[in-house]
Amino acid sequence: MGLLDLPAPLFGWIDGQLSHILPSFLVVLIWASVASIASMELYRLLSPQARIAELRVALKGAQERLGEFDGPFEEAGGLIRNMLGLALKRVFLVLPSTLIASLPLLTLILWLDSSYARTMPPEGQSVTVRASGNYGGEWVEDRPAPRAIVKDANGTTIADVPVKAPVPVVHKKQWWNYIIGNPIGYLADEAPVDEIEIDLPKREIVTAGPSWARGWEIIFFPALILMSFAAKSIRRIE
């Protein structure tokens, strides 16, 4: 488990409770609504709202003065520098709180992608397993979890991965896995293969429309943007 995966058990528990009573598309919609409101409120609490408002007014005034200036371009340098300076001050003022407020949202998006992007195949359905190098892959149904097995040309098993979650890729552990982990683990460092791809079926949240528009993203991100703008407007967040 990586650093950004620490909230995953809590997300999973909440999602399980909601999924008992609501269809998947409504659950994803709820996640988007909660994420947008929580992120905007966290940003509001962490950011110097009064100072940001002052800079917004000052920047608007600088833009108006530059727009009304009708002298030669060479004499507009001071107005341009003032406007750009105010704009950069505003960016640097909101950047720290924006980055911090985005971290909970990032953890949720990572969890949603590992939980909603793919699904485990029904029993009896064949699944393609591919491995790097000249090796053959095989999907084996088993309990408590199916396994992705990779064998060499002699039929010797060189990798045996229990697929405990619908994750389509397993590889050797990299440095960034300390930040973002793989729910089904990693290949051994001494394994002759670096990566295994598992062709798990895509999970469809929407039942109509083209196949590329049936995943969780088509609901989550538009709802997230709309709810964020709504929260910003209602709470008058700078």
mmCIF file of C-alpha atoms in Angstrom:
data_model
loop_
_atom_site.group_PDB
_atom_site.id
_atom_site.type_symbol
_atom_site.label_atom_id
_atom_site.label_comp_id
_atom_site.label_asym_id
_atom_site.label_seq_id
_atom_site.Cartn_x
_atom_site.Cartn_y
_atom_site.Cartn_z
ATOM 1 C CA MET A 1 0.000 0.000 0.000
ATOM 2 C CA GLY A 2 1.362 3.407 -0.989
ATOM 3 C CA LEU A 3 1.054 6.676 0.891
ATOM 4 C CA LEU A 4 -1.884 7.859 -1.220
ATOM 5 C CA ASP A 5 -3.641 4.520 -0.705
ATOM 6 C CA LEU A 6 -4.009 4.919 3.069
ATOM 7 C CA PRO A 7 -7.664 6.082 2.874
ATOM 8 C CA ALA A 8 -8.558 3.160 0.551
ATOM 9 C CA PRO A 9 -10.009 0.879 3.277
ATOM 10 C CA LEU A 10 -12.323 3.681 4.425
ATOM 11 C CA PHE A 11 -13.389 4.428 0.845
ATOM 12 C CA GLY A 12 -14.036 0.740 0.275
ATOM 13 C CA TRP A 13 -16.188 0.409 3.390
ATOM 14 C CA ILE A 14 -18.290 3.478 2.557
ATOM 15 C CA ASP A 15 -18.649 2.344 -1.048
ATOM 16 C CA GLY A 16 -19.778 -1.080 0.079
ATOM 17 C CA GLN A 17 -22.497 0.400 2.284
ATOM 18 C CA LEU A 18 -23.752 2.682 -0.496
ATOM 19 C CA SER A 19 -23.640 -0.084 -3.100
ATOM 20 C CA HIS A 20 -26.073 -2.172 -1.051
ATOM 21 C CA ILE A 21 -28.840 0.396 -1.552
ATOM 22 C CA LEU A 22 -27.926 2.411 -4.662
ATOM 23 C CA PRO A 23 -26.948 1.664 -8.277
ATOM 24 C CA SER A 24 -23.313 2.204 -9.212
ATOM 25 C CA PHE A 25 -23.856 5.394 -11.208
ATOM 26 C CA LEU A 26 -25.508 7.072 -8.210
ATOM 27 C CA VAL A 27 -22.694 5.943 -5.928
ATOM 28 C CA VAL A 28 -20.125 7.490 -8.291
ATOM 29 C CA LEU A 29 -22.232 10.660 -8.446
ATOM 30 C CA ILE A 30 -22.233 10.842 -4.646
ATOM 31 C CA TRP A 31 -18.459 10.398 -4.576
ATOM 32 C CA ALA A 32 -18.080 13.276 -7.060
ATOM 33 C CA SER A 33 -20.356 15.535 -5.018
ATOM 34 C CA VAL A 34 -18.615 14.794 -1.726
ATOM 35 C CA ALA A 35 -15.163 15.191 -3.290
ATOM 36 C CA SER A 36 -15.971 18.556 -4.881
ATOM 37 C CA ILE A 37 -17.513 20.031 -1.735
ATOM 38 C CA ALA A 38 -14.765 18.696 0.547
ATOM 39 C CA SER A 39 -11.971 19.955 -1.720
ATOM 40 C CA MET A 40 -13.485 23.413 -2.093
ATOM 41 C CA GLU A 41 -14.106 23.742 1.646
ATOM 42 C CA LEU A 42 -10.575 22.604 2.457
ATOM 43 C CA TYR A 43 -9.191 25.125 -0.027
ATOM 44 C CA ARG A 44 -11.348 27.879 1.516
ATOM 45 C CA LEU A 45 -10.095 27.090 5.015
ATOM 46 C CA LEU A 46 -6.431 26.911 4.004
ATOM 47 C CA SER A 47 -6.242 29.908 1.664
ATOM 48 C CA PRO A 48 -6.068 33.616 2.673
ATOM 49 C CA GLN A 49 -9.428 34.528 1.173
ATOM 50 C CA ALA A 50 -9.327 38.225 2.141
ATOM 51 C CA ARG A 51 -5.887 38.746 0.595
ATOM 52 C CA ILE A 52 -6.902 36.867 -2.559
ATOM 53 C CA ALA A 53 -9.979 39.110 -2.884
ATOM 54 C CA GLU A 54 -7.797 42.210 -2.523
ATOM 55 C CA LEU A 55 -5.490 40.980 -5.261
ATOM 56 C CA ARG A 56 -8.453 40.176 -7.515
ATOM 57 C CA VAL A 57 -9.734 43.753 -7.185
ATOM 58 C CA ALA A 58 -6.247 45.187 -7.695
ATOM 59 C CA LEU A 59 -5.684 43.007 -10.765
ATOM 60 C CA LYS A 60 -8.999 44.066 -12.262
ATOM 61 C CA GLY A 61 -8.044 47.709 -11.733
ATOM 62 C CA ALA A 62 -4.642 47.153 -13.365
ATOM 63 C CA GLN A 63 -6.311 45.498 -16.363
ATOM 64 C CA GLU A 64 -8.741 48.398 -16.722
ATOM 65 C CA ARG A 65 -5.949 50.985 -16.552
ATOM 66 C CA LEU A 66 -3.992 49.107 -19.213
ATOM 67 C CA GLY A 67 -7.103 48.833 -21.385
ATOM 68 C CA GLU A 68 -7.768 52.574 -21.112
ATOM 69 C CA PHE A 69 -4.169 53.528 -21.849
ATOM 70 C CA ASP A 70 -3.894 55.049 -25.337
ATOM 71 C CA GLY A 71 -0.284 56.205 -25.314
ATOM 72 C CA PRO A 72 2.665 54.622 -27.125
ATOM 73 C CA PHE A 73 3.458 51.015 -26.340
ATOM 74 C CA GLU A 74 6.867 51.925 -24.910
ATOM 75 C CA GLU A 75 5.178 53.876 -22.120
ATOM 76 C CA ALA A 76 2.872 51.007 -21.169
ATOM 77 C CA GLY A 77 5.691 48.914 -19.714
ATOM 78 C CA GLY A 78 4.982 49.953 -16.134
ATOM 79 C CA LEU A 79 1.289 49.103 -16.431
ATOM 80 C CA ILE A 80 2.078 45.718 -17.975
ATOM 81 C CA ARG A 81 4.633 44.873 -15.290
ATOM 82 C CA ASN A 82 2.204 45.869 -12.557
ATOM 83 C CA MET A 83 -0.567 43.717 -14.035
ATOM 84 C CA LEU A 84 1.682 40.687 -14.480
ATOM 85 C CA GLY A 85 3.125 41.124 -11.000
ATOM 86 C CA LEU A 86 -0.341 41.112 -9.431
ATOM 87 C CA ALA A 87 -1.352 38.068 -11.478
ATOM 88 C CA LEU A 88 1.739 36.129 -10.365
ATOM 89 C CA LYS A 89 1.206 37.130 -6.734
ATOM 90 C CA ARG A 90 -2.310 35.734 -6.916
ATOM 91 C CA VAL A 91 -1.074 32.478 -8.444
ATOM 92 C CA PHE A 92 1.612 31.992 -5.785
ATOM 93 C CA LEU A 93 -0.870 32.882 -3.055
ATOM 94 C CA VAL A 94 -3.407 30.215 -4.033
ATOM 95 C CA LEU A 95 -0.930 27.524 -5.122
ATOM 96 C CA PRO A 96 -0.039 25.979 -1.710
ATOM 97 C CA SER A 97 -3.647 25.668 -0.542
ATOM 98 C CA THR A 98 -4.714 24.393 -3.967
ATOM 99 C CA LEU A 99 -2.111 21.619 -3.894
ATOM 100 C CA ILE A 100 -2.963 20.572 -0.339
ATOM 101 C CA ALA A 101 -6.716 20.624 -1.012
ATOM 102 C CA SER A 102 -6.231 18.448 -4.097
ATOM 103 C CA LEU A 103 -4.544 15.592 -2.197
ATOM 104 C CA PRO A 104 -7.757 14.052 -0.760
ATOM 105 C CA LEU A 105 -9.307 14.285 -4.224
ATOM 106 C CA LEU A 106 -6.284 12.561 -5.749
ATOM 107 C CA THR A 107 -6.506 9.686 -3.259
ATOM 108 C CA LEU A 108 -10.183 9.219 -4.123
ATOM 109 C CA ILE A 109 -9.541 9.253 -7.887
ATOM 110 C CA LEU A 110 -6.803 6.630 -7.504
ATOM 111 C CA TRP A 111 -9.115 4.435 -5.454
ATOM 112 C CA LEU A 112 -12.002 4.850 -7.907
ATOM 113 C CA ASP A 113 -9.761 3.881 -10.814
ATOM 114 C CA SER A 114 -8.623 0.680 -9.113
ATOM 115 C CA SER A 115 -12.162 -0.186 -7.960
ATOM 116 C CA TYR A 116 -14.400 0.916 -10.833
ATOM 117 C CA ALA A 117 -12.293 0.762 -14.010
ATOM 118 C CA ARG A 118 -12.307 -3.046 -14.317
ATOM 119 C CA THR A 119 -14.298 -5.944 -12.951
ATOM 120 C CA MET A 120 -13.575 -9.572 -12.227
ATOM 121 C CA PRO A 121 -14.796 -11.891 -15.006
ATOM 122 C CA PRO A 122 -17.732 -14.232 -14.406
ATOM 123 C CA GLU A 123 -16.820 -17.838 -13.735
ATOM 124 C CA GLY A 124 -15.980 -19.695 -16.923
ATOM 125 C CA GLN A 125 -15.023 -16.628 -18.970
ATOM 126 C CA SER A 126 -11.550 -16.799 -20.486
ATOM 127 C CA VAL A 127 -9.103 -14.002 -19.722
ATOM 128 C CA THR A 128 -5.972 -13.245 -21.731
ATOM 129 C CA VAL A 129 -2.760 -12.971 -19.711
ATOM 130 C CA ARG A 130 0.290 -11.445 -21.417
ATOM 131 C CA ALA A 131 3.837 -11.226 -20.096
ATOM 132 C CA SER A 132 6.891 -9.322 -21.236
ATOM 133 C CA GLY A 133 9.453 -11.469 -23.031
ATOM 134 C CA ASN A 134 8.926 -14.868 -24.654
ATOM 135 C CA TYR A 135 6.590 -16.287 -22.026
ATOM 136 C CA GLY A 136 3.042 -17.576 -22.036
ATOM 137 C CA GLY A 137 0.290 -16.437 -19.714
ATOM 138 C CA GLU A 138 -2.660 -18.340 -18.299
ATOM 139 C CA TRP A 139 -5.751 -17.420 -16.276
ATOM 140 C CA VAL A 140 -6.621 -19.989 -13.615
ATOM 141 C CA GLU A 141 -9.877 -19.882 -11.679
ATOM 142 C CA ASP A 142 -9.220 -20.609 -8.035
ATOM 143 C CA ARG A 143 -10.432 -19.840 -4.525
ATOM 144 C CA PRO A 144 -10.261 -17.493 -2.745
ATOM 145 C CA ALA A 145 -8.927 -15.570 -5.773
ATOM 146 C CA PRO A 146 -8.156 -16.436 -9.412
ATOM 147 C CA ARG A 147 -4.510 -16.454 -10.468
ATOM 148 C CA ALA A 148 -2.507 -15.114 -13.384
ATOM 149 C CA ILE A 149 0.221 -17.640 -14.148
ATOM 150 C CA VAL A 150 3.203 -17.147 -16.458
ATOM 151 C CA LYS A 151 5.238 -20.097 -17.768
ATOM 152 C CA ASP A 152 8.377 -20.422 -19.837
ATOM 153 C CA ALA A 153 8.756 -22.513 -22.999
ATOM 154 C CA ASN A 154 9.307 -25.665 -20.915
ATOM 155 C CA GLY A 155 6.062 -25.190 -19.021
ATOM 156 C CA THR A 156 7.790 -24.141 -15.805
ATOM 157 C CA THR A 157 5.872 -21.583 -13.769
ATOM 158 C CA ILE A 158 7.921 -18.420 -13.332
ATOM 159 C CA ALA A 159 5.210 -16.173 -11.875
ATOM 160 C CA ASP A 160 1.983 -16.943 -10.027
ATOM 161 C CA VAL A 161 -0.060 -13.882 -9.048
ATOM 162 C CA PRO A 162 -3.305 -14.098 -7.027
ATOM 163 C CA VAL A 163 -5.643 -11.519 -8.574
ATOM 164 C CA LYS A 164 -7.409 -10.301 -5.436
ATOM 165 C CA ALA A 165 -8.712 -7.101 -7.048
ATOM 166 C CA PRO A 166 -9.687 -6.091 -10.613
ATOM 167 C CA VAL A 167 -6.298 -4.608 -11.493
ATOM 168 C CA PRO A 168 -5.092 -5.263 -15.073
ATOM 169 C CA VAL A 169 -1.331 -4.860 -14.565
ATOM 170 C CA VAL A 170 1.194 -6.273 -12.117
ATOM 171 C CA HIS A 171 4.904 -5.444 -12.267
ATOM 172 C CA LYS A 172 8.025 -5.296 -10.168
ATOM 173 C CA LYS A 173 7.929 -2.758 -7.386
ATOM 174 C CA GLN A 174 9.136 0.701 -8.383
ATOM 175 C CA TRP A 175 10.022 3.728 -6.239
ATOM 176 C CA TRP A 176 6.715 5.417 -6.994
ATOM 177 C CA ASN A 177 4.821 2.451 -5.577
ATOM 178 C CA TYR A 178 5.668 3.828 -2.142
ATOM 179 C CA ILE A 179 3.328 6.690 -3.110
ATOM 180 C CA ILE A 180 0.791 4.803 -5.251
ATOM 181 C CA GLY A 181 0.609 1.093 -4.542
ATOM 182 C CA ASN A 182 -0.724 -1.831 -6.537
ATOM 183 C CA PRO A 183 -3.630 -3.574 -4.752
ATOM 184 C CA ILE A 184 -2.619 -7.021 -6.017
ATOM 185 C CA GLY A 185 1.048 -6.716 -5.115
ATOM 186 C CA TYR A 186 4.189 -7.002 -7.225
ATOM 187 C CA LEU A 187 6.385 -9.432 -9.085
ATOM 188 C CA ALA A 188 9.494 -10.680 -7.328
ATOM 189 C CA ASP A 189 12.653 -8.724 -8.140
ATOM 190 C CA GLU A 190 14.326 -11.904 -9.399
ATOM 191 C CA ALA A 191 11.423 -12.808 -11.712
ATOM 192 C CA PRO A 192 12.448 -13.034 -15.403
ATOM 193 C CA VAL A 193 9.393 -10.992 -16.418
ATOM 194 C CA ASP A 194 8.999 -7.305 -15.601
ATOM 195 C CA GLU A 195 5.269 -6.937 -16.181
ATOM 196 C CA ILE A 196 2.119 -8.996 -16.602
ATOM 197 C CA GLU A 197 -0.993 -7.641 -18.321
ATOM 198 C CA ILE A 198 -4.378 -9.148 -17.469
ATOM 199 C CA ASP A 199 -7.187 -8.439 -19.918
ATOM 200 C CA LEU A 200 -9.945 -7.988 -17.348
ATOM 201 C CA PRO A 201 -13.347 -6.799 -18.597
ATOM 202 C CA LYS A 202 -14.090 -3.101 -18.298
ATOM 203 C CA ARG A 203 -16.701 -2.185 -15.735
ATOM 204 C CA GLU A 204 -19.669 -0.369 -17.264
ATOM 205 C CA ILE A 205 -21.471 2.107 -15.031
ATOM 206 C CA VAL A 206 -23.624 3.505 -17.843
ATOM 207 C CA THR A 207 -25.586 0.963 -19.875
ATOM 208 C CA ALA A 208 -26.153 3.101 -22.989
ATOM 209 C CA GLY A 209 -23.904 4.901 -25.448
ATOM 210 C CA PRO A 210 -20.518 4.026 -26.975
ATOM 211 C CA SER A 211 -18.286 1.652 -25.030
ATOM 212 C CA TRP A 212 -15.717 4.365 -24.240
ATOM 213 C CA ALA A 213 -18.408 6.441 -22.492
ATOM 214 C CA ARG A 214 -19.687 3.792 -20.096
ATOM 215 C CA GLY A 215 -17.019 3.940 -17.398
ATOM 216 C CA TRP A 216 -16.996 5.743 -14.066
ATOM 217 C CA GLU A 217 -15.064 8.701 -15.505
ATOM 218 C CA ILE A 218 -17.960 9.873 -17.700
ATOM 219 C CA ILE A 219 -20.048 10.439 -14.565
ATOM 220 C CA PHE A 220 -17.433 11.438 -12.023
ATOM 221 C CA PHE A 221 -15.458 14.199 -13.732
ATOM 222 C CA PRO A 222 -18.339 16.250 -15.235
ATOM 223 C CA ALA A 223 -20.183 16.048 -11.900
ATOM 224 C CA LEU A 224 -17.006 16.994 -10.037
ATOM 225 C CA ILE A 225 -16.489 20.103 -12.183
ATOM 226 C CA LEU A 226 -20.125 21.232 -12.005
ATOM 227 C CA MET A 227 -20.350 20.704 -8.246
ATOM 228 C CA SER A 228 -17.041 22.508 -7.691
ATOM 229 C CA PHE A 229 -18.259 25.567 -9.583
ATOM 230 C CA ALA A 230 -21.537 25.430 -7.671
ATOM 231 C CA ALA A 231 -19.739 25.207 -4.320
ATOM 232 C CA LYS A 232 -17.420 28.070 -5.302
ATOM 233 C CA SER A 233 -20.361 30.261 -6.248
ATOM 234 C CA ILE A 234 -22.563 29.426 -3.257
ATOM 235 C CA ARG A 235 -19.739 29.767 -0.723
ATOM 236 C CA ARG A 236 -18.230 32.763 -2.560
ATOM 237 C CA ILE A 237 -14.792 31.225 -2.583
ATOM 238 C CA GLU A 238 -12.004 33.253 -4.169
#
